[in-house]
CSV table of C-alpha atoms in Angstrom, one decimal:
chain,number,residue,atom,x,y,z
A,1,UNK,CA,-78.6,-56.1,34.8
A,2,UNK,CA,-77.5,-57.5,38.2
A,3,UNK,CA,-75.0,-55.0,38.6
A,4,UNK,CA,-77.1,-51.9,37.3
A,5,UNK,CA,-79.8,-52.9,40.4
A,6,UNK,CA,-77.1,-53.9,43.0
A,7,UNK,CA,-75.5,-49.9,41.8
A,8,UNK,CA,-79.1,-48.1,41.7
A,9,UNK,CA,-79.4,-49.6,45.3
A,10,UNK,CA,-76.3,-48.4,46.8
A,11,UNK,CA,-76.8,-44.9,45.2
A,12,UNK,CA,-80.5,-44.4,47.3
A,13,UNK,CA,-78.5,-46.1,50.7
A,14,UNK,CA,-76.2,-43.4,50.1
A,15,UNK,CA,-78.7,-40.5,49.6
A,16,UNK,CA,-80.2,-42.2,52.2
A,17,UNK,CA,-77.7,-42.7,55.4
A,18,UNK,CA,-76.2,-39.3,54.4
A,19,UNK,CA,-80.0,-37.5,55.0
A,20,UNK,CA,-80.1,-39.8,58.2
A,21,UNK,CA,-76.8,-38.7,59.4
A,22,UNK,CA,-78.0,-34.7,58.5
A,23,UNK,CA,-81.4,-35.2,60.5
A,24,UNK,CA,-79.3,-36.7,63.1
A,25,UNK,CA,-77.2,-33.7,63.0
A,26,UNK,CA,-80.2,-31.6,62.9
A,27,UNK,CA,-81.2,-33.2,66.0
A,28,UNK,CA,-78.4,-32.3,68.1
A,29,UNK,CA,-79.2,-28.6,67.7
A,30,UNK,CA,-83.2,-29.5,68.4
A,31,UNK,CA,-81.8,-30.9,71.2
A,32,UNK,CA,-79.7,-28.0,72.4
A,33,UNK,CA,-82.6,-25.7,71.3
A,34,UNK,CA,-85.0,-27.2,73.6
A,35,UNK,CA,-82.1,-27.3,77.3
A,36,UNK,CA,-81.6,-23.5,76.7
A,37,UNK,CA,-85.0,-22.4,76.2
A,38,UNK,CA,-86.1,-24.5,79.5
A,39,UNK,CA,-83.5,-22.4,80.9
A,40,UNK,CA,-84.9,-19.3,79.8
A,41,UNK,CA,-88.8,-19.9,81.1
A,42,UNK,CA,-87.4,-21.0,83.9
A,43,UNK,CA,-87.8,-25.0,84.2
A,44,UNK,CA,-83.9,-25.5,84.5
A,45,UNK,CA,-81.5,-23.5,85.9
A,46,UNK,CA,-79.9,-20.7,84.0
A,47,UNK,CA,-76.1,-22.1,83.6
A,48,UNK,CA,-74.8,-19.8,80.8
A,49,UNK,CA,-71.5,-21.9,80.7
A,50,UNK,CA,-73.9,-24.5,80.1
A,51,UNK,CA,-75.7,-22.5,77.5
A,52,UNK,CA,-72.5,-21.7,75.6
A,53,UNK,CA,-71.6,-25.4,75.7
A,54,UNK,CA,-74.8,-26.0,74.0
A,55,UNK,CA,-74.4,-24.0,71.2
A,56,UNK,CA,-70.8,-24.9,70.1
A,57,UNK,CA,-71.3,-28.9,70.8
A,58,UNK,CA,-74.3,-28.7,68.4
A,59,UNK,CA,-71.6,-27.4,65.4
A,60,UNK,CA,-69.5,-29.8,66.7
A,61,UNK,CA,-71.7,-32.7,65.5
A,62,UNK,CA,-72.1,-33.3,69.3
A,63,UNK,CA,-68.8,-34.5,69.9
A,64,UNK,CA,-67.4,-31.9,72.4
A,65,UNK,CA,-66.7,-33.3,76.0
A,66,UNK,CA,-68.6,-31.5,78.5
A,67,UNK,CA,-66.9,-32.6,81.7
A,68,UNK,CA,-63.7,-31.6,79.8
A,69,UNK,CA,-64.5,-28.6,79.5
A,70,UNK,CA,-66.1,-28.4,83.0
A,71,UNK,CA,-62.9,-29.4,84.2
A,72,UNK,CA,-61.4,-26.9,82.3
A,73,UNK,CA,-63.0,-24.0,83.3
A,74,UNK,CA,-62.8,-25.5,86.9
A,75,UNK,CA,-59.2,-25.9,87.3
A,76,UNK,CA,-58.8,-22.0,86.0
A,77,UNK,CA,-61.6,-21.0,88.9
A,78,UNK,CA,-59.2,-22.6,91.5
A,79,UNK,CA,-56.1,-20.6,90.2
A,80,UNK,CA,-58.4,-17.6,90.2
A,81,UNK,CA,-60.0,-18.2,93.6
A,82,UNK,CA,-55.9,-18.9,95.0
A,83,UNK,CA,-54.5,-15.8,93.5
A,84,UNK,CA,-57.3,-13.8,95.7
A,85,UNK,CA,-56.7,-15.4,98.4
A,86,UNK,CA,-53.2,-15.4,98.0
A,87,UNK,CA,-53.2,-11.6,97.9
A,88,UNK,CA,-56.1,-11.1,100.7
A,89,UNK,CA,-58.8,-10.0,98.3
A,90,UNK,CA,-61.2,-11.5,99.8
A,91,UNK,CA,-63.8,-8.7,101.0
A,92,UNK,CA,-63.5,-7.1,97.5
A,93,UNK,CA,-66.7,-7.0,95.6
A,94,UNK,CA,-64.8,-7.0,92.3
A,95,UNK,CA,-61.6,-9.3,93.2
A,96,UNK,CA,-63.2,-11.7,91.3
A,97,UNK,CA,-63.1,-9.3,88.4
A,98,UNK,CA,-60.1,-8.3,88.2
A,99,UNK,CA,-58.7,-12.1,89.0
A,100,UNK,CA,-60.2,-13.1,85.7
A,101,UNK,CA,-59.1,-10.2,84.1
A,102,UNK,CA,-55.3,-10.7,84.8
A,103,UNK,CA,-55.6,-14.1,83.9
A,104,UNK,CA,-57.2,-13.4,80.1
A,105,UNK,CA,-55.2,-10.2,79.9
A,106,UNK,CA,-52.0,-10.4,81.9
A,107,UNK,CA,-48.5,-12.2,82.3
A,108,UNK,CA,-48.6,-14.3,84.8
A,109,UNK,CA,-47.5,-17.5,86.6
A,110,UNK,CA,-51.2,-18.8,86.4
A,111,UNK,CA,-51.5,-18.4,83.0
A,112,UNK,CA,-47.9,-19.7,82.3
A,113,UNK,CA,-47.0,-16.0,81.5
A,114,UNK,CA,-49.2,-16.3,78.0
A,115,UNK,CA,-52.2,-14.4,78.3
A,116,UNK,CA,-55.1,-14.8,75.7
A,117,UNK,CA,-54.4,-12.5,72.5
A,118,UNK,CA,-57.3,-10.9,69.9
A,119,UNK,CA,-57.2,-13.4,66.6
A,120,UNK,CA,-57.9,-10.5,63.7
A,121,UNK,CA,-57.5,-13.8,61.3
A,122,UNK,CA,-61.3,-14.2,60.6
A,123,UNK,CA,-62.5,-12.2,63.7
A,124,UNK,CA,-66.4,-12.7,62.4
A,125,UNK,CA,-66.4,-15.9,61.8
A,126,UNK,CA,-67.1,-15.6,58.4
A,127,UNK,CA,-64.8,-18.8,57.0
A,128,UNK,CA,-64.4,-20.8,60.2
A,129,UNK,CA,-67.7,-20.2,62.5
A,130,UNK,CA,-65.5,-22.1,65.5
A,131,UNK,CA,-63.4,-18.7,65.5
A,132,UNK,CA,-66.5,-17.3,67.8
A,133,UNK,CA,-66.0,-20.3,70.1
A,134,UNK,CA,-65.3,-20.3,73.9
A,135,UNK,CA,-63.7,-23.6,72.8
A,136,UNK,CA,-61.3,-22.6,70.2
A,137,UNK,CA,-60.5,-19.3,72.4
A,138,UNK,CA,-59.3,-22.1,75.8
A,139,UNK,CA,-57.5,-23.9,73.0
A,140,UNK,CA,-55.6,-21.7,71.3
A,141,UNK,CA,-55.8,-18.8,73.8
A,142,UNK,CA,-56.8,-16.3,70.8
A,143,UNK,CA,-60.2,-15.3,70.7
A,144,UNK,CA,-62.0,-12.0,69.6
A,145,UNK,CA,-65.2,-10.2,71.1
A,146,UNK,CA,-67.7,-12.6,71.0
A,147,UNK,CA,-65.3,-15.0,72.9
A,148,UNK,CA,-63.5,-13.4,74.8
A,149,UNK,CA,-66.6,-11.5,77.0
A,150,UNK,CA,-68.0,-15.3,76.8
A,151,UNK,CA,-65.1,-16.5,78.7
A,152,UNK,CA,-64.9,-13.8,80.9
A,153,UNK,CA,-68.4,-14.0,82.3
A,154,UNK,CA,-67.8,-17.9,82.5
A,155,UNK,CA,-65.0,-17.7,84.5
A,156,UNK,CA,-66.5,-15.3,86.7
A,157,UNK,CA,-69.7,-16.7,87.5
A,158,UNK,CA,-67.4,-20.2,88.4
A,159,UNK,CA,-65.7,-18.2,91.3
A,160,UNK,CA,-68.3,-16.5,92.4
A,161,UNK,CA,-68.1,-12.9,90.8
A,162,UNK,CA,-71.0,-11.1,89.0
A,163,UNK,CA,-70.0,-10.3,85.2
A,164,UNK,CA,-72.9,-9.0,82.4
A,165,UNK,CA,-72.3,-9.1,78.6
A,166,UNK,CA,-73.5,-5.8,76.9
A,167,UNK,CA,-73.7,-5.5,72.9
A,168,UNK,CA,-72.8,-2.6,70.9
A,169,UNK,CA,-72.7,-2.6,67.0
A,170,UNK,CA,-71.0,-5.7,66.1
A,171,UNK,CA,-69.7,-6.0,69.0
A,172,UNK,CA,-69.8,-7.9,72.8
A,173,UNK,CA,-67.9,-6.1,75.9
A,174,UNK,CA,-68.5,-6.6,79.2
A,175,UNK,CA,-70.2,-4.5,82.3
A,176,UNK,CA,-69.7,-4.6,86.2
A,177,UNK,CA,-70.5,-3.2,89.1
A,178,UNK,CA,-67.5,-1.3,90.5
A,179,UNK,CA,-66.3,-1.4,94.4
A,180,UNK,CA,-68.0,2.0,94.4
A,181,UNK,CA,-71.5,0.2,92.9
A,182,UNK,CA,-71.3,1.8,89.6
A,183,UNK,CA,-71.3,-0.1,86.5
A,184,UNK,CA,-68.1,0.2,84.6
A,185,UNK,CA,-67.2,-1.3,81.3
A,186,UNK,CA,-64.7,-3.7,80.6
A,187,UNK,CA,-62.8,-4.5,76.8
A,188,UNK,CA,-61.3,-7.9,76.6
A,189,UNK,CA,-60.2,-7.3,72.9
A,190,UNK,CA,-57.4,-4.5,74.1
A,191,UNK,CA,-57.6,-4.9,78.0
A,192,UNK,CA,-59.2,-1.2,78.5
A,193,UNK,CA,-61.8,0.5,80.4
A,194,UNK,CA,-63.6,2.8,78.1
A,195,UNK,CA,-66.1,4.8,79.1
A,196,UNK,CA,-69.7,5.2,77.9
A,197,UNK,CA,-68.7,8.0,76.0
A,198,UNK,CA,-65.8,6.5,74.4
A,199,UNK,CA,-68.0,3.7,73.0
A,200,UNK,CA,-70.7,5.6,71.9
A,201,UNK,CA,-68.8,7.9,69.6
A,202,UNK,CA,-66.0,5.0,68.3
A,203,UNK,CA,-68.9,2.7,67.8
A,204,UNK,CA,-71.0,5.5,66.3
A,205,UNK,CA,-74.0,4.2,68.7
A,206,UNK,CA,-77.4,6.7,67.9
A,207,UNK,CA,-78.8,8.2,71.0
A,208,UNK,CA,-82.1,6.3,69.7
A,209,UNK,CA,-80.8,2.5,70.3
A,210,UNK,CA,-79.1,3.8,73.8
A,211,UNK,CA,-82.8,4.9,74.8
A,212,UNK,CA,-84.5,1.5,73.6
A,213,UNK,CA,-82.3,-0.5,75.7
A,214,UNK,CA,-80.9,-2.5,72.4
A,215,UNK,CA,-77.0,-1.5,73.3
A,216,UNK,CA,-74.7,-0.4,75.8
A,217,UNK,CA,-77.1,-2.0,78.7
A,218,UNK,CA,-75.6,-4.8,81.1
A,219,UNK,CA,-77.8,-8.0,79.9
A,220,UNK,CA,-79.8,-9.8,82.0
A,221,UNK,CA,-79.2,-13.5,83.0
A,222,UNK,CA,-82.0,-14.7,80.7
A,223,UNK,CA,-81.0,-12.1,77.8
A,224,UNK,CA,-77.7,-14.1,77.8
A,225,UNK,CA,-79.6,-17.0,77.7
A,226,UNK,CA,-81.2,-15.7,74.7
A,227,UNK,CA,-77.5,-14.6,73.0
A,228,UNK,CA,-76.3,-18.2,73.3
A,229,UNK,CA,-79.4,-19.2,71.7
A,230,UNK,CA,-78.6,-16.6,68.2
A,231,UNK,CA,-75.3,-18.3,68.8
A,232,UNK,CA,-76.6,-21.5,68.3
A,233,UNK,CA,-79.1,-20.3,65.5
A,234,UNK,CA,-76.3,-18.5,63.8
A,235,UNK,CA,-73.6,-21.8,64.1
A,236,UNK,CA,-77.3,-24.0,62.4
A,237,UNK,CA,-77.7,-21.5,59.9
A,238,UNK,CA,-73.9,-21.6,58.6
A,239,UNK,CA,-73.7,-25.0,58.4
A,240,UNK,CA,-77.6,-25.5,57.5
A,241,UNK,CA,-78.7,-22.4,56.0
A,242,UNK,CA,-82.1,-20.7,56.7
A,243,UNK,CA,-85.0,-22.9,57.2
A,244,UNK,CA,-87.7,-23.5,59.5
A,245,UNK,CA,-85.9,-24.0,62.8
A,246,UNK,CA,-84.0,-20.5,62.2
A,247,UNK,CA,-87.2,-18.7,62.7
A,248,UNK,CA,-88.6,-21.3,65.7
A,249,UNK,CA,-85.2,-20.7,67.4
A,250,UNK,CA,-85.2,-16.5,66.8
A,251,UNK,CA,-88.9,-16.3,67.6
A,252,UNK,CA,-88.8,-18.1,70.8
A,253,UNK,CA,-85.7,-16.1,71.8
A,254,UNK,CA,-87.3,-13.0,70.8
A,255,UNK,CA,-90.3,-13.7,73.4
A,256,UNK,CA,-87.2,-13.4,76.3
A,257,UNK,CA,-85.3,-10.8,74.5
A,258,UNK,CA,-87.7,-8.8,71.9
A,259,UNK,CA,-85.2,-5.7,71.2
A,260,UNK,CA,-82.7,-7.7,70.5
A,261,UNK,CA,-80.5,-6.1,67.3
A,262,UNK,CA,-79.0,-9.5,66.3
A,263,UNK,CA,-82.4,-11.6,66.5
A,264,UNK,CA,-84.2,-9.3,64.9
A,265,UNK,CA,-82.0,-9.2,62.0
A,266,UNK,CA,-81.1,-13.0,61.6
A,267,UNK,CA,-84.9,-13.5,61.5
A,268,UNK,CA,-85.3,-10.2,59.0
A,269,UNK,CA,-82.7,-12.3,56.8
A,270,UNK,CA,-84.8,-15.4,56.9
A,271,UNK,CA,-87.5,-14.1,55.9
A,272,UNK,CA,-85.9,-12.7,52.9
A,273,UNK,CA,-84.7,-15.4,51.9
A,274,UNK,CA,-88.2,-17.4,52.1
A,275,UNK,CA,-89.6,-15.0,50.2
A,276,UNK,CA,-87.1,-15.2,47.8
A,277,UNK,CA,-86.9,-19.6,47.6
A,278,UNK,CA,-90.4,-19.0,47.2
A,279,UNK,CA,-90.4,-16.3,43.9
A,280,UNK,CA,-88.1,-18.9,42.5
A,281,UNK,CA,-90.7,-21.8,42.2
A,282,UNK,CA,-92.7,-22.3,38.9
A,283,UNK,CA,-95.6,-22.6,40.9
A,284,UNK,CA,-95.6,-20.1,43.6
A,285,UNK,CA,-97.9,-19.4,46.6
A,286,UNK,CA,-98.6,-16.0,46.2
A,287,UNK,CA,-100.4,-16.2,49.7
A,288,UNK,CA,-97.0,-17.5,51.7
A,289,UNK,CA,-94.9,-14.5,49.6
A,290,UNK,CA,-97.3,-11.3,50.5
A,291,UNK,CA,-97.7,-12.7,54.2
A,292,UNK,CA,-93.6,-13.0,54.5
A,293,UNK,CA,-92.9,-9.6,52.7
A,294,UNK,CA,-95.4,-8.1,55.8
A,295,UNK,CA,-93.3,-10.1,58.2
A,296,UNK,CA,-90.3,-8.3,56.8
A,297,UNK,CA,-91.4,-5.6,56.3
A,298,UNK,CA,-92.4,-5.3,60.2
A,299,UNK,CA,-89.0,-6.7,61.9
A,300,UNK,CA,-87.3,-4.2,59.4
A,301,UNK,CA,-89.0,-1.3,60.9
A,302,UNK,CA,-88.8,-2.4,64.3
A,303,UNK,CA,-84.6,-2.7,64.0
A,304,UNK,CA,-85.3,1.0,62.6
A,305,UNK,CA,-87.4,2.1,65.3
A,306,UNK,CA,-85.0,1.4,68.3
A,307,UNK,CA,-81.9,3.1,66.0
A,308,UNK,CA,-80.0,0.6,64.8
A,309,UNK,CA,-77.2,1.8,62.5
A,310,UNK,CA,-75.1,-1.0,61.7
A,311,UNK,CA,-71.5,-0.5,61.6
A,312,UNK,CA,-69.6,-2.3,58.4
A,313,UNK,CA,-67.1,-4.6,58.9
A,314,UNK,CA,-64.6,-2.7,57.7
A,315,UNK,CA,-64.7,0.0,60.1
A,316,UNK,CA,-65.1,-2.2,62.8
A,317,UNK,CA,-61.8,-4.0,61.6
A,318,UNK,CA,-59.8,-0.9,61.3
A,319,UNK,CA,-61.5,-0.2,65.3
A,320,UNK,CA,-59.4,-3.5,66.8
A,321,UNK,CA,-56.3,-2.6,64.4
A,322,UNK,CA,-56.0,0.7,65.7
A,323,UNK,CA,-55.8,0.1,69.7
A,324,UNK,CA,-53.0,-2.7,68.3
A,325,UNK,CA,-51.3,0.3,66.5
A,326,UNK,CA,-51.6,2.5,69.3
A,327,UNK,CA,-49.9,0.2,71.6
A,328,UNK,CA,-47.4,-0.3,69.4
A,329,UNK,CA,-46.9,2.8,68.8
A,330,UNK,CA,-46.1,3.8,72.8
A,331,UNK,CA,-43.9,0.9,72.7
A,332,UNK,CA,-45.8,-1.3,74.7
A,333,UNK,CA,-44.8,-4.7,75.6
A,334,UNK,CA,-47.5,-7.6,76.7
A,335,UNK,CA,-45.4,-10.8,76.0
A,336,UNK,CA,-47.9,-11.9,73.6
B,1,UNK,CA,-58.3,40.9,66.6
B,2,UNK,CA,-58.3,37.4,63.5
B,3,UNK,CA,-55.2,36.8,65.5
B,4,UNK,CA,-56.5,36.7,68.8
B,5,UNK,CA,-60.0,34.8,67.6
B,6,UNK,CA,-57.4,32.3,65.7
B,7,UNK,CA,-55.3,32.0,68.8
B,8,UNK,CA,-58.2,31.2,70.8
B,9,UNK,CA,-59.7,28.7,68.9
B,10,UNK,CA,-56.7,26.6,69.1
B,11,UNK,CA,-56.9,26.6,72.7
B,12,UNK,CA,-60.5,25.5,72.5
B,13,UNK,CA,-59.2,22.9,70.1
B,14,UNK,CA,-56.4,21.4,71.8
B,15,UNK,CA,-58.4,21.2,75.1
B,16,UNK,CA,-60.7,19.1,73.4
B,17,UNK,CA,-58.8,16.8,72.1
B,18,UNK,CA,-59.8,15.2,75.8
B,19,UNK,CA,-57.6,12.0,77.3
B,20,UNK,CA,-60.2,9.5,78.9
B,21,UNK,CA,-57.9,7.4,81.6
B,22,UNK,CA,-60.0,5.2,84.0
B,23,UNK,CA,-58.7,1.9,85.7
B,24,UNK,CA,-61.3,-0.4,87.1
B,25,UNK,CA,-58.4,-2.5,89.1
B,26,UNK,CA,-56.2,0.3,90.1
B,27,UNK,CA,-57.0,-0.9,94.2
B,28,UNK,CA,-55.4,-4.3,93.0
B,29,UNK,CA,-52.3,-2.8,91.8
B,30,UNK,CA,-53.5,-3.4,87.8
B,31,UNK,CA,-51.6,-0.8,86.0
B,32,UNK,CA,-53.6,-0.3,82.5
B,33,UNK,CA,-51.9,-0.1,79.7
B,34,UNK,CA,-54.8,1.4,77.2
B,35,UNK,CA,-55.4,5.2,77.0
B,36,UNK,CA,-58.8,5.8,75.0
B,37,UNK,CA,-58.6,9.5,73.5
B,38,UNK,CA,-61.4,11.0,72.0
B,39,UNK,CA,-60.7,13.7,69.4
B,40,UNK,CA,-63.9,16.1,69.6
B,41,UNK,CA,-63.8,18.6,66.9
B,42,UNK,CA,-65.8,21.6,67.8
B,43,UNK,CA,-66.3,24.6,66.6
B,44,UNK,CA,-65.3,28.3,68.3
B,45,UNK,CA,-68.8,29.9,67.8
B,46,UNK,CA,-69.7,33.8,68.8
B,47,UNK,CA,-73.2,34.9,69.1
B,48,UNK,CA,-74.9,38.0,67.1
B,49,UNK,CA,-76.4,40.0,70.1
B,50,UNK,CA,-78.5,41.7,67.4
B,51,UNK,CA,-81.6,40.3,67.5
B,52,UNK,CA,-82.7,41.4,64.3
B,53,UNK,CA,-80.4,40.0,62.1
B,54,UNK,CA,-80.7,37.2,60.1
B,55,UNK,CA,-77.3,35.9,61.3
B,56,UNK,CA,-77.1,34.1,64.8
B,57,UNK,CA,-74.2,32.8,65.1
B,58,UNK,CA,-70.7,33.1,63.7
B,59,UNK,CA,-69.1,29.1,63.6
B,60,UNK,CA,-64.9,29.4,63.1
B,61,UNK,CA,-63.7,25.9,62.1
B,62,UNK,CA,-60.1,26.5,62.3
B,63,UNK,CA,-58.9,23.0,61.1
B,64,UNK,CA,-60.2,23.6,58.3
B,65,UNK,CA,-60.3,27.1,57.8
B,66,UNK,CA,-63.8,28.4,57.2
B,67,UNK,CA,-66.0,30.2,58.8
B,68,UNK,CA,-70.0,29.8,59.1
B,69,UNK,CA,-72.4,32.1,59.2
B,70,UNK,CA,-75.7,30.0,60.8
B,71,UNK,CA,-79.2,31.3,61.1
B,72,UNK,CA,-81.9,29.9,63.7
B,73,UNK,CA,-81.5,26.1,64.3
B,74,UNK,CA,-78.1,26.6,63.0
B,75,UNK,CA,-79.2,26.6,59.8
B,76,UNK,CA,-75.4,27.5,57.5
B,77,UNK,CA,-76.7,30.7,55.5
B,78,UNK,CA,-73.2,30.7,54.0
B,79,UNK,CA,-69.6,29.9,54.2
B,80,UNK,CA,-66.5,32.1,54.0
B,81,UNK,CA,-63.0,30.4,53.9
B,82,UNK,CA,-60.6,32.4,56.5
B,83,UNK,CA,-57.7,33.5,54.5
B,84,UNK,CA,-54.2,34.5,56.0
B,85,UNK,CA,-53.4,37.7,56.9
């Protein structure tokens, strides 16, 4: 009898200490939740670096180092800030720029002649969310296009240049301002400069989401704020699924960046799937579904209303493996 | 005169097929190493100068061989596949 209790007892510590540990867990994201939106009204400083720290030490269970990676990210802006002084590049606007771009994308002595290469192994993330990571990308010096424009604009901002993210379908890129003041784009996944026009047909952008703002637009300080902040939601929802805090973290982002393609649609698929934890119930609160089904129904037909078309996986894919195959196919040579 | 209109077309066509080259660090020496083409495929179209007819335009897609016959708004009345001579 003794030993049925003494069992029954460890069994509900168990349940216990492994809900405590989750909530604890849980906690780490409320946490990071709560630093980047006082960054984004304003009470604390907008440090995107910061904000991308956040995000990725919450799916780490909290256990990233942050002056390691401080450190990290400091000793590269020192290379960076020698190599342009080095070569005299000081009174260029965009020496900054094009520092950090030799050092993701070239062969050189300050990144011992290995620059970082696109990982197509996973490239969304959908097995191993740490394949979006800034982290994994310093570590193993792969990344892909959430990453790699991550890095960039981190690097950047630590020596003192100006770098913006902009979105397109499925897909992150950078923007700057040119040494002739026009913005110009930058692709970290092939090393390119494509043009607007480039990216609009390849990415099969309408001429509706280019009007409302939603891609193809340098983003705003705060805007990245808000990206970092689907980052986070997005590394919660893959190890938590939807719940609650999904649509607290989307909403409040959504204040700061309301045409957002990718908030929009992770709150349009929480929604759904209240509605559809709720249909399941013997008992279910009619009320809650029809009040949710209007919710969805409205972010659905916003994403419409500013054009989105989304562009499937597949296609996208096929997009990175295709600049590959053309540079192998003019016998180009990177040393990667 | 199919010859010539043919001929033409693929001069139209092969101009373009448009190479976009821009390099943002060309002042720091950066030699790029990605070309972005864009293949536009256009059509060689002649306008009806009779205003009365029901037919607008005349749309040659040589790639493919057809030619359309469009009405207002380019709307494709019909289509007539361009045999060889």
């Amino acid at each position: 009898m003794n030993k049925v209790v003494i069992l029954i007892l460890f069994f509900i510590f168990g349940i216990t200490s492994t809900q405590g540990q989750t909530e604890e867990q849980k906690n780490i994201y409320k946490q990071a939740f709560e630093e980047q939106l006082q960054m984004i009204k304003g009470v604390k400083k907008i440090d995107f670096k910061r904000a991308v720290y956040l995000s990725e030490n919450s799916f780490y269970e909290g256990k990233l180092n942050y002056e390691a990676f401080c450190n990290e990210i400091s000793t590269t802006g020192n290379k960076l800030k020698a190599l342009i002084k080095q070569k005299s590049l000081e009174n260029y606007k965009t020496a900054g720029n094009w520092a950090t771009f030799t050092y993701v994308m070239d062969s050189l002595p300050v990144n011992n002649f290995k620059p970082f290469t696109y990982d197509f192994e996973d490239f969304m993330g959908d097995k191993d969310w740490t394949k979006m990571f800034v982290t994994k990308l310093i570590k193993s010096k792969s990344g892909n296009c959430h990453s790699l424009p991550y890095y960039y604009k981190i690097l950047c901002e630590e020596i003192g240049a100006k770098a913006s993210l902009a979105l397109a379908p499925n897909h992150v890129y950078i923007k700057h301002v040119d040494e002739k003041g026009q913005w110009s784009n930058v692709e970290l996944t092939n090393g390119g400069f494509p043009r607007d026009q480039w990216i609009i047909k390849q990415m099969a952008i309408s001429v509706e989401s280019i009007k409302s703002g939603i891609y193809m637009s340098p983003l705003s300080q705060k805007e990245s704020i808000a990206m970092t902040m689907f980052d986070l939601t997005n590394a919660y929802e893959f190890q938590y699924g939807y719940d609650d805090f999904v649509l607290q973290t989307t909403d409040s982002a959504l204040k700061y960046f309301p045409n957002n393609i990718c908030l929009l649609m992770m709150k349009s698929n929480c929604v759904k799937y209240k509605i559809e934890k709720e249909r399941k119930k013997p008992k279910q609160n009619l009320k809650l579904i029809d009040t949710q089904i209007a919710l969805y129904k409205k972010t659905i037909a916003k994403i419409d209303n500013l054009g989105h078309k989304d562009m499937p996986p597949e296609i996208y894919e096929e997009w990175v493996k295709s600049v590959e195959e053309e540079k192998a196919k003019r016998n180009i040579t990177t040393n990667r | 005169m199919k010859s010539k209109i043919l001929l033409a077309c693929l001069a139209i066509s092969s101009l373009t097929s448009e190479a976009q080259t821009n390099n943002l660090y060309e002042i720091f020496g950066y030699k790029t190493i990605v070309v972005y083409e864009t293949k536009i495929s256009e059509m060689f179209k002649i306008i009806n100068i009779d205003p009365t007819s029901d037919i607008k335009t005349l749309a040659y897609n040589v790639e493919e061989g057809f030619v359309l016959f469009l009405g207002l708004n380019d709307s494709v009345l019909s289509k007539v596949k361009i045999e060889p001579e």
